[in-house]
PDB file of C-alpha atoms in Angstrom:
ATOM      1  CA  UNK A   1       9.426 -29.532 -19.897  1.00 92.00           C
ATOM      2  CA  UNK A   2       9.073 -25.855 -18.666  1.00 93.00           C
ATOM      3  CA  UNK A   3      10.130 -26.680 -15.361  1.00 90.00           C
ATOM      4  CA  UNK A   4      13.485 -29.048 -16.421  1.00 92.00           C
ATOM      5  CA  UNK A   5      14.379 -26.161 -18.827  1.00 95.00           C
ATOM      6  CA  UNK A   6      14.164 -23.797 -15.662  1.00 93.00           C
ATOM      7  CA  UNK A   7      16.149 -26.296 -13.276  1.00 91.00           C
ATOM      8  CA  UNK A   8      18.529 -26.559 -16.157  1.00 93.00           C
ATOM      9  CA  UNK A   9      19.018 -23.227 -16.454  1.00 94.00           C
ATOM     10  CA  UNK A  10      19.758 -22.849 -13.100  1.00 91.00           C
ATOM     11  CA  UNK A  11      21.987 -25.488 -13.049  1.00 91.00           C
ATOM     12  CA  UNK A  12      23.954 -23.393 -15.448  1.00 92.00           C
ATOM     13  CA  UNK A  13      23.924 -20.264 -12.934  1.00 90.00           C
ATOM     14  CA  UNK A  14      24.586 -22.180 -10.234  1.00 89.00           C
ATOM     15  CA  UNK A  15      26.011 -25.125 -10.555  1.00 88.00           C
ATOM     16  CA  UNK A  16      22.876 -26.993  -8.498  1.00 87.00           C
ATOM     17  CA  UNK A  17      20.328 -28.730 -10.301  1.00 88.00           C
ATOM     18  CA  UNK A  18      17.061 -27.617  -8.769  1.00 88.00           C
ATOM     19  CA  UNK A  19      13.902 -25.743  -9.304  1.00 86.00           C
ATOM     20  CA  UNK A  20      14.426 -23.568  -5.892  1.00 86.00           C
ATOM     21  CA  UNK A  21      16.561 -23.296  -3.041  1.00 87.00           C
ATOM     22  CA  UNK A  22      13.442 -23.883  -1.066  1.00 88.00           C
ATOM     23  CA  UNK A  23      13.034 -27.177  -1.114  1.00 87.00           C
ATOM     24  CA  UNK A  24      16.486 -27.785   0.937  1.00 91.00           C
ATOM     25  CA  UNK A  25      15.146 -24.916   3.186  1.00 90.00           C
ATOM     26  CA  UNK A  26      11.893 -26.893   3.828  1.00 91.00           C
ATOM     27  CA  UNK A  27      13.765 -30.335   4.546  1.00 93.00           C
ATOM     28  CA  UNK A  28      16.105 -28.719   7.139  1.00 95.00           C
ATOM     29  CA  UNK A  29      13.418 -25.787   9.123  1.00 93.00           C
ATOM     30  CA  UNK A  30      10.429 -27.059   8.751  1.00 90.00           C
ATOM     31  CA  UNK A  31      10.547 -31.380   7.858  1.00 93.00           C
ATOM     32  CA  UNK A  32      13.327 -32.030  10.044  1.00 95.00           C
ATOM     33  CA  UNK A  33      12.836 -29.266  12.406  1.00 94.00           C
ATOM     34  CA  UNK A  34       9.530 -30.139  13.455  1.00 89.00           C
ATOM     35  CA  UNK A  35      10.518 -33.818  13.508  1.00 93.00           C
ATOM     36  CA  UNK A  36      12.965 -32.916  16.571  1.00 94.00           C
ATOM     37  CA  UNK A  37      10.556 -30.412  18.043  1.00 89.00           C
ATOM     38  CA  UNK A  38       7.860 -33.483  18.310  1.00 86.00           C
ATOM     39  CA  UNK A  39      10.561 -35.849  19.275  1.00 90.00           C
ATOM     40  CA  UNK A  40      13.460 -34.154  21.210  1.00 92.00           C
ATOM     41  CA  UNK A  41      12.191 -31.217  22.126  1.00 89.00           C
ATOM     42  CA  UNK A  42      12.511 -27.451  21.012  1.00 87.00           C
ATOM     43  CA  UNK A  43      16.592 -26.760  22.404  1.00 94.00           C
ATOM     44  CA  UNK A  44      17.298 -30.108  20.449  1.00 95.00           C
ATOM     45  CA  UNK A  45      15.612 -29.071  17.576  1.00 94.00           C
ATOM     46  CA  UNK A  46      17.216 -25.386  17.409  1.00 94.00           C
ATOM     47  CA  UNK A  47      20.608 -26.676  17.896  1.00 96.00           C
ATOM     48  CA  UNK A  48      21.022 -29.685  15.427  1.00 97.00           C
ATOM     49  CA  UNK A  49      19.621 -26.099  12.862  1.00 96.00           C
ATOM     50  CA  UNK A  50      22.490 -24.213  13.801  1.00 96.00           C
ATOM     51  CA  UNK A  51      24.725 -27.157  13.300  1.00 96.00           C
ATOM     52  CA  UNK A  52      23.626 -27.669   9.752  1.00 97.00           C
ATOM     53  CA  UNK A  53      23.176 -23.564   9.007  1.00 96.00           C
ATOM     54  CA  UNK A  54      26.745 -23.357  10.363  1.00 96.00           C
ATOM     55  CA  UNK A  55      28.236 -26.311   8.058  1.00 96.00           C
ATOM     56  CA  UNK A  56      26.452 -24.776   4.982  1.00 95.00           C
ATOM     57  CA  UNK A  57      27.565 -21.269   5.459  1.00 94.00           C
ATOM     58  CA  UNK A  58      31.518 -22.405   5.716  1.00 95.00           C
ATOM     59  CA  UNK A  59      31.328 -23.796   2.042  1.00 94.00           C
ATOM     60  CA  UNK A  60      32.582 -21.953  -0.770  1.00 92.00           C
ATOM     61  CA  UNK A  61      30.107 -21.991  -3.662  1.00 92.00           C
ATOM     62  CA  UNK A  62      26.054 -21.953  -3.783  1.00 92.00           C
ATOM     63  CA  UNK A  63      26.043 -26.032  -4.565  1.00 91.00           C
ATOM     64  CA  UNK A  64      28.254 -26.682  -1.644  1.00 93.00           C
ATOM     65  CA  UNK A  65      26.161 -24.783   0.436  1.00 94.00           C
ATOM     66  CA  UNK A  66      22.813 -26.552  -0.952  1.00 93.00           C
ATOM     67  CA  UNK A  67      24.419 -29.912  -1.029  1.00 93.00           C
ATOM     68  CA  UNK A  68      25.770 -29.624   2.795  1.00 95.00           C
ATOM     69  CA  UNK A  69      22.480 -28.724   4.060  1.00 95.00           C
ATOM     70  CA  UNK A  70      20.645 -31.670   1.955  1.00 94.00           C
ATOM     71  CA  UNK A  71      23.242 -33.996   2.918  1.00 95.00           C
ATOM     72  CA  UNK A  72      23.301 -33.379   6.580  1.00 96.00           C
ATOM     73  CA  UNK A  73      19.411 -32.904   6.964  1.00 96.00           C
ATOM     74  CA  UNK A  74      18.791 -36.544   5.590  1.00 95.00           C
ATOM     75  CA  UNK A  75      21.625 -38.126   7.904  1.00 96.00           C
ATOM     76  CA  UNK A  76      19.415 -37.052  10.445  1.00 95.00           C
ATOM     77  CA  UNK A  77      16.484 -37.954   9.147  1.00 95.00           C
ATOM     78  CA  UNK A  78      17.643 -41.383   8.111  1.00 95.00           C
ATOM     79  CA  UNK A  79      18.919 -42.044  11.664  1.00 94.00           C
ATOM     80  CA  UNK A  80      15.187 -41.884  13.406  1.00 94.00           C
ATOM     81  CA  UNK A  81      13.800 -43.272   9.509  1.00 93.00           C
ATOM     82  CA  UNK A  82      10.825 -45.399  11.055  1.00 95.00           C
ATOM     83  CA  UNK A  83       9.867 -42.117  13.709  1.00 94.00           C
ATOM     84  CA  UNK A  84      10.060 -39.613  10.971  1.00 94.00           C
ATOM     85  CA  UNK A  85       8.166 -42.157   8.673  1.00 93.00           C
ATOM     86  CA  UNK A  86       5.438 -41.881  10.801  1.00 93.00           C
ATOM     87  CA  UNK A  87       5.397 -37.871  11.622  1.00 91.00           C
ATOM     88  CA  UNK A  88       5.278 -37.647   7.997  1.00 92.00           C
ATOM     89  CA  UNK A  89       2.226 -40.151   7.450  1.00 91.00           C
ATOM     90  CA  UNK A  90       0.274 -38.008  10.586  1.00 88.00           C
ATOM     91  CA  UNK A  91       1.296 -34.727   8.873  1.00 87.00           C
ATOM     92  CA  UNK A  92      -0.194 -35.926   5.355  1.00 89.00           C
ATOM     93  CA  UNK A  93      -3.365 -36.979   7.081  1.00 89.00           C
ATOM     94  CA  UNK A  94      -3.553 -33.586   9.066  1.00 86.00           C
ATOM     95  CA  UNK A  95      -3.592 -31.621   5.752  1.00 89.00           C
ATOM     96  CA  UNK A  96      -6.781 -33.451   5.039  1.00 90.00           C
ATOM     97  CA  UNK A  97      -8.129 -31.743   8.338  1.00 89.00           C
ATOM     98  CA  UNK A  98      -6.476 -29.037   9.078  1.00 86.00           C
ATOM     99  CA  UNK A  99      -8.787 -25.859   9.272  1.00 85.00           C
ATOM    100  CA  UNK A 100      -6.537 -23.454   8.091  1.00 83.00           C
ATOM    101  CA  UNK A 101      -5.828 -21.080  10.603  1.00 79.00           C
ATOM    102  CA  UNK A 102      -2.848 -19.044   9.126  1.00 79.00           C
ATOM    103  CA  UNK A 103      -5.197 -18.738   6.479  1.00 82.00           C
ATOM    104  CA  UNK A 104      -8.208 -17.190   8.336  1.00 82.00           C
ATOM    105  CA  UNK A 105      -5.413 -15.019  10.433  1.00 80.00           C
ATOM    106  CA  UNK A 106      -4.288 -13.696   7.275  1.00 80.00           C
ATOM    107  CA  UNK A 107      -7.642 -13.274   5.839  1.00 84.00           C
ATOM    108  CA  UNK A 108      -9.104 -11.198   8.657  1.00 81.00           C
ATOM    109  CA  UNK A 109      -5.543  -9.527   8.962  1.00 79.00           C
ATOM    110  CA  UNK A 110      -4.891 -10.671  12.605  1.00 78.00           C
ATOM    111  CA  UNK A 111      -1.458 -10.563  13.830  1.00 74.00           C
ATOM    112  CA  UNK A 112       0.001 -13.697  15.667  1.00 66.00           C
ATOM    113  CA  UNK A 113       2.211 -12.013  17.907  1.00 60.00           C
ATOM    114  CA  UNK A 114       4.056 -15.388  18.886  1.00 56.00           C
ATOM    115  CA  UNK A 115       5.001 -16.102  15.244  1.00 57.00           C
ATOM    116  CA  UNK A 116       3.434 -19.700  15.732  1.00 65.00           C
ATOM    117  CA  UNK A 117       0.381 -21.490  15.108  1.00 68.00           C
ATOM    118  CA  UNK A 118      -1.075 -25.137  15.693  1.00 67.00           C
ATOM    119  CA  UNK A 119       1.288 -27.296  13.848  1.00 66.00           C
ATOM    120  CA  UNK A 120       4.346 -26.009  16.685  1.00 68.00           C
ATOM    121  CA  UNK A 121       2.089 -26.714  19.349  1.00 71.00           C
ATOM    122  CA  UNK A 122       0.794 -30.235  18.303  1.00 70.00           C
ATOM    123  CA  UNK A 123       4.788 -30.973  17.604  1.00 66.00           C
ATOM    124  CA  UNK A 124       5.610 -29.712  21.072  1.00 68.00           C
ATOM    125  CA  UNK A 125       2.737 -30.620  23.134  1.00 71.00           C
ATOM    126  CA  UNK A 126       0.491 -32.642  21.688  1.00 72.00           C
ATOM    127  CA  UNK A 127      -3.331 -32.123  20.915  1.00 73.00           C
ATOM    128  CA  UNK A 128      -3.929 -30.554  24.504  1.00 78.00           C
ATOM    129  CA  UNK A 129      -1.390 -27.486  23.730  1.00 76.00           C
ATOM    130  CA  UNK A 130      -3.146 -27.087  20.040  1.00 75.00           C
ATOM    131  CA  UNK A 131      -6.348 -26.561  22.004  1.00 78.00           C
ATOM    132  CA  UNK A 132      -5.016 -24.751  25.130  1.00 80.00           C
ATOM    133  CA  UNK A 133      -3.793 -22.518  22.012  1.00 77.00           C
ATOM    134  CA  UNK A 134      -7.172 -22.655  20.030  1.00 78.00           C
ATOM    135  CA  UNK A 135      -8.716 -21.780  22.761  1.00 80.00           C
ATOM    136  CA  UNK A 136      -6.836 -18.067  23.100  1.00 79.00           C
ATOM    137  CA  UNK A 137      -7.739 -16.867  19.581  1.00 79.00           C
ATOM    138  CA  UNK A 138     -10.026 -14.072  18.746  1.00 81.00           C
ATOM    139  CA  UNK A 139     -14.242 -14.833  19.265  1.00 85.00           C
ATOM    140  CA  UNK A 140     -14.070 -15.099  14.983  1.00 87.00           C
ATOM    141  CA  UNK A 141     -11.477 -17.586  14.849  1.00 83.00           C
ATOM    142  CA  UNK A 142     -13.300 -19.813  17.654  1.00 85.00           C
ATOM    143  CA  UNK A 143     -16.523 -19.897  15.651  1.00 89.00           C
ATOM    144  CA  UNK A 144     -14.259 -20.225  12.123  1.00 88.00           C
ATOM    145  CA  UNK A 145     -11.941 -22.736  12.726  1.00 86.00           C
ATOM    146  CA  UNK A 146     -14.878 -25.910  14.157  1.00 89.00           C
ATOM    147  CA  UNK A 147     -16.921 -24.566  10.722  1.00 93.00           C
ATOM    148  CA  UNK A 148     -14.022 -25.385   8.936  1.00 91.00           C
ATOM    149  CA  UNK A 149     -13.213 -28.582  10.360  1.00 90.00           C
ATOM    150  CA  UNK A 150     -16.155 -30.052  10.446  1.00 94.00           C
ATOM    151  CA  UNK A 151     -16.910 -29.398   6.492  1.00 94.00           C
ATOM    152  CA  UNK A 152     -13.232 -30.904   6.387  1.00 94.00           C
ATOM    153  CA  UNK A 153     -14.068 -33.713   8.193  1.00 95.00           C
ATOM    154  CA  UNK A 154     -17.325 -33.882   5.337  1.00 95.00           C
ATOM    155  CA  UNK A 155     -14.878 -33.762   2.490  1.00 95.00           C
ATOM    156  CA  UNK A 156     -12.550 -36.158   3.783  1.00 95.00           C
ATOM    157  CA  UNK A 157     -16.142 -39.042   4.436  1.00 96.00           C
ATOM    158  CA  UNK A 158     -16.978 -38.550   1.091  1.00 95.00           C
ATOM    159  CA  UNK A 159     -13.911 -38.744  -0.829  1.00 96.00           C
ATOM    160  CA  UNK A 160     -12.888 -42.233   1.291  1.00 95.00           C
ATOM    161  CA  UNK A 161     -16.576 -43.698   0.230  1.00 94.00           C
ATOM    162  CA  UNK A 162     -16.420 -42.717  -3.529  1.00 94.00           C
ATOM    163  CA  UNK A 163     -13.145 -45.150  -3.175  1.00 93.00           C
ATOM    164  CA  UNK A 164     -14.460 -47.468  -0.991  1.00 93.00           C
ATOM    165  CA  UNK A 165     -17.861 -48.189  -3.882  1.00 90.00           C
ATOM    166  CA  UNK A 166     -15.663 -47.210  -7.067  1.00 89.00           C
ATOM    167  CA  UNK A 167     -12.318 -48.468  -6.798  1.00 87.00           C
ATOM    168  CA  UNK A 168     -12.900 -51.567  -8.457  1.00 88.00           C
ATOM    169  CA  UNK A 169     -14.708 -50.072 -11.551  1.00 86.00           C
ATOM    170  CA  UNK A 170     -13.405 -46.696 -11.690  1.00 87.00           C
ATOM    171  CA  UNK A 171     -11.775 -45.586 -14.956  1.00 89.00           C
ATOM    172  CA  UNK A 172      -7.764 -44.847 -15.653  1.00 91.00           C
ATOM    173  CA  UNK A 173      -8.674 -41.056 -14.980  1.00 92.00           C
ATOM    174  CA  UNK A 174      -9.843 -41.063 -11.827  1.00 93.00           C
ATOM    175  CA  UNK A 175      -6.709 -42.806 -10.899  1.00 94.00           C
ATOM    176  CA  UNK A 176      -4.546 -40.590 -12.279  1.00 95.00           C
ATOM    177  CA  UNK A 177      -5.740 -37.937 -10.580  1.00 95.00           C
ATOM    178  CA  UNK A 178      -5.709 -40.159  -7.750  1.00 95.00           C
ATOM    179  CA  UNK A 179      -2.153 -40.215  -8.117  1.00 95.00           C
ATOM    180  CA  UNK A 180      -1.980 -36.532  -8.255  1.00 94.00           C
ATOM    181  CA  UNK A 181      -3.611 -36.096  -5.047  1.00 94.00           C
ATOM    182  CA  UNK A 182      -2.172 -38.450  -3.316  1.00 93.00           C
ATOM    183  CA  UNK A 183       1.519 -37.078  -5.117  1.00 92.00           C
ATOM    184  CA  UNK A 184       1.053 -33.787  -2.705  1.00 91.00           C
ATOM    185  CA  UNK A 185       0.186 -35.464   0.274  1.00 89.00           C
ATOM    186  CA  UNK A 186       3.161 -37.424   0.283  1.00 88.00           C
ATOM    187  CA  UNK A 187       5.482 -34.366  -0.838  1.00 87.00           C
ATOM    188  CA  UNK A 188       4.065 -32.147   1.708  1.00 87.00           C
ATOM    189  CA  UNK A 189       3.734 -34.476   4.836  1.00 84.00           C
ATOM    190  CA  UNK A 190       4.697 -33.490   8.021  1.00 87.00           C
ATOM    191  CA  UNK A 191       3.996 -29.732   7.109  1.00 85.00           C
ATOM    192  CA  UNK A 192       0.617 -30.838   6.120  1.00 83.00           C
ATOM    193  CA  UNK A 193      -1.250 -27.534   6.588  1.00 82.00           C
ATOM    194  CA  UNK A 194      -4.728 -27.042   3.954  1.00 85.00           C
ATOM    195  CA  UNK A 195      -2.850 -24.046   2.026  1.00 86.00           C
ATOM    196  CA  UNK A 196      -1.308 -27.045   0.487  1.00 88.00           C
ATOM    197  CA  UNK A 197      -4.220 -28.873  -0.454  1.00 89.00           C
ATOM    198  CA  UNK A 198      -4.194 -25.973  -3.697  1.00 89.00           C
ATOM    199  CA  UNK A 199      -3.052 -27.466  -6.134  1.00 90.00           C
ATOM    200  CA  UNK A 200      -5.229 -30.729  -5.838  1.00 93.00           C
ATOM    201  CA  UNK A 201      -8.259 -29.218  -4.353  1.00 94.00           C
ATOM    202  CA  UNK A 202     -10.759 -29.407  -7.169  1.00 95.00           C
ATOM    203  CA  UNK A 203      -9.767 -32.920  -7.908  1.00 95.00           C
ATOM    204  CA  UNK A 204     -10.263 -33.957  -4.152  1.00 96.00           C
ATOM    205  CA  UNK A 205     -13.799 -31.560  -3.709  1.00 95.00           C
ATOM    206  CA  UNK A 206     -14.749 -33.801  -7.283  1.00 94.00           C
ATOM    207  CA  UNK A 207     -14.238 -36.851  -5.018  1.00 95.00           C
ATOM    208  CA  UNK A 208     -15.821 -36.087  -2.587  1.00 95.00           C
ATOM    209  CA  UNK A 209     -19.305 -34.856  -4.047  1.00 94.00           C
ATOM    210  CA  UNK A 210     -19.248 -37.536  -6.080  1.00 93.00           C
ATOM    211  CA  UNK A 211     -19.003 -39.919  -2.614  1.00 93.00           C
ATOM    212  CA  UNK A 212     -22.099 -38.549  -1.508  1.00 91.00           C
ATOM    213  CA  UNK A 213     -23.955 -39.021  -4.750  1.00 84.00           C
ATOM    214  CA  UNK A 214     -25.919 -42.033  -5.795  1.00 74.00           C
ATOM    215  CA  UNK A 215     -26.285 -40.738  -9.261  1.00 65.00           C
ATOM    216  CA  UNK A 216     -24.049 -41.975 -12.647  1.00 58.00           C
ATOM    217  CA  UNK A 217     -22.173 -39.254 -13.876  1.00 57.00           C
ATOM    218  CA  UNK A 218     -20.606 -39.316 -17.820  1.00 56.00           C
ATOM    219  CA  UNK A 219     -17.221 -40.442 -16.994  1.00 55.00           C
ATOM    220  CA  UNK A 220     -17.462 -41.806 -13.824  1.00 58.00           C
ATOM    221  CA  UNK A 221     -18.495 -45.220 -12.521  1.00 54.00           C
ATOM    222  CA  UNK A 222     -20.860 -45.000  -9.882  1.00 46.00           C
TER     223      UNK A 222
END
């Protein structure tokens, strides 16, 4: 309710009914972006941007703008719709991974002098450019980042094998949280960094200790 009232309210401001201006911003720099770095290349990539930056900024009003670059974003999209289908499904698996190294950058207050990080180099060149780029990073980061990943990699066993023995006798909860989790995989997709795992993270660690337990728990089927 809080959030309709906001997107409301903003609709009365501005004529566009939506919680942020972001979420056009995401779909054209960083969904479809991405998708034509991975695809067509960087050039490619940076000029179909312009394109659509150039279209939005020659409308009048703050919905033409939005609606130009939402519009014209999803033409492209829906042109290459089974390619991008699957860079999305790869980039909501990769969040389940992904060892967060913007995080640990920012943590240890490292700057990244080239402004990227892995997910432009496994777009661009694949998983032997993310690790000819891993490979670069401060001694801290080295030993970090494969820590990281493998208790990932931990999370991700047990939360598959508490659905694999429970998904037949689980209660209505666990599926709705299910849903949940599953809700901000699919929204965040090809972007799929762990930063975005947030929101859902308690839900999914829940999961996954319960996976690796041979215990009954109150409110759980096990």
């Amino acid at each position: 309710m809080v959030v309709l009232l906001y997107m409301n309210w903003n609709y009365n401001r501005t004529g566009s009914f939506e919680y942020s201006s972001i979420q056009n911003i995401n779909l054209k720099s960083y969904n479809l972006y991405y998708f034509n770095v991975s695809k067509y290349g960087v050039d490619y990539a940076q000029k179909t941007d312009s394109i659509i930056t150039k279209e939005a900024q020659n409308q009048k009003t703050y919905k033409e703008k939005q609606n130009k670059i939402k519009t014209l974003s999803l033409q492209y999209l829906q042109k290459d719709w089974l390619s991008y289908s699957i860079a999305h499904a790869k980039g909501s698996f990769r969040m389940l991974i992904d060892p967060g190294r913007f995080d640990v950058y920012n943590f240890f207050e490292f700057k990244n002098k080239s402004q990227v990080g892995f997910l432009k180099h496994l777009n661009s060149d694949g998983v032997s450019g993310a690790y000819n780029y891993f490979i670069k990073q401060p001694l801290i980061i080295l030993i970090l980042i494969p820590i990281v990943l493998l208790l990932n990699v931990f999370k991700l066993i047990g939360f598959v094998l508490f659905w694999l023995k429970n998904y037949n006798k689980t209660s209505p909860t666990c599926w709705f949280m299910l849903a949940l989790i599953v809700y901000i995989f699919l929204l965040t997709g090809i972007i799929g960094a762990s930063r975005f795992m947030i929101p859902v993270l308690p839900l999914y660690l829940l999961f996954s200790t319960l996976g690796f337990s041979k215990k009954h728990i109150k409110g759980f089927t096990i």
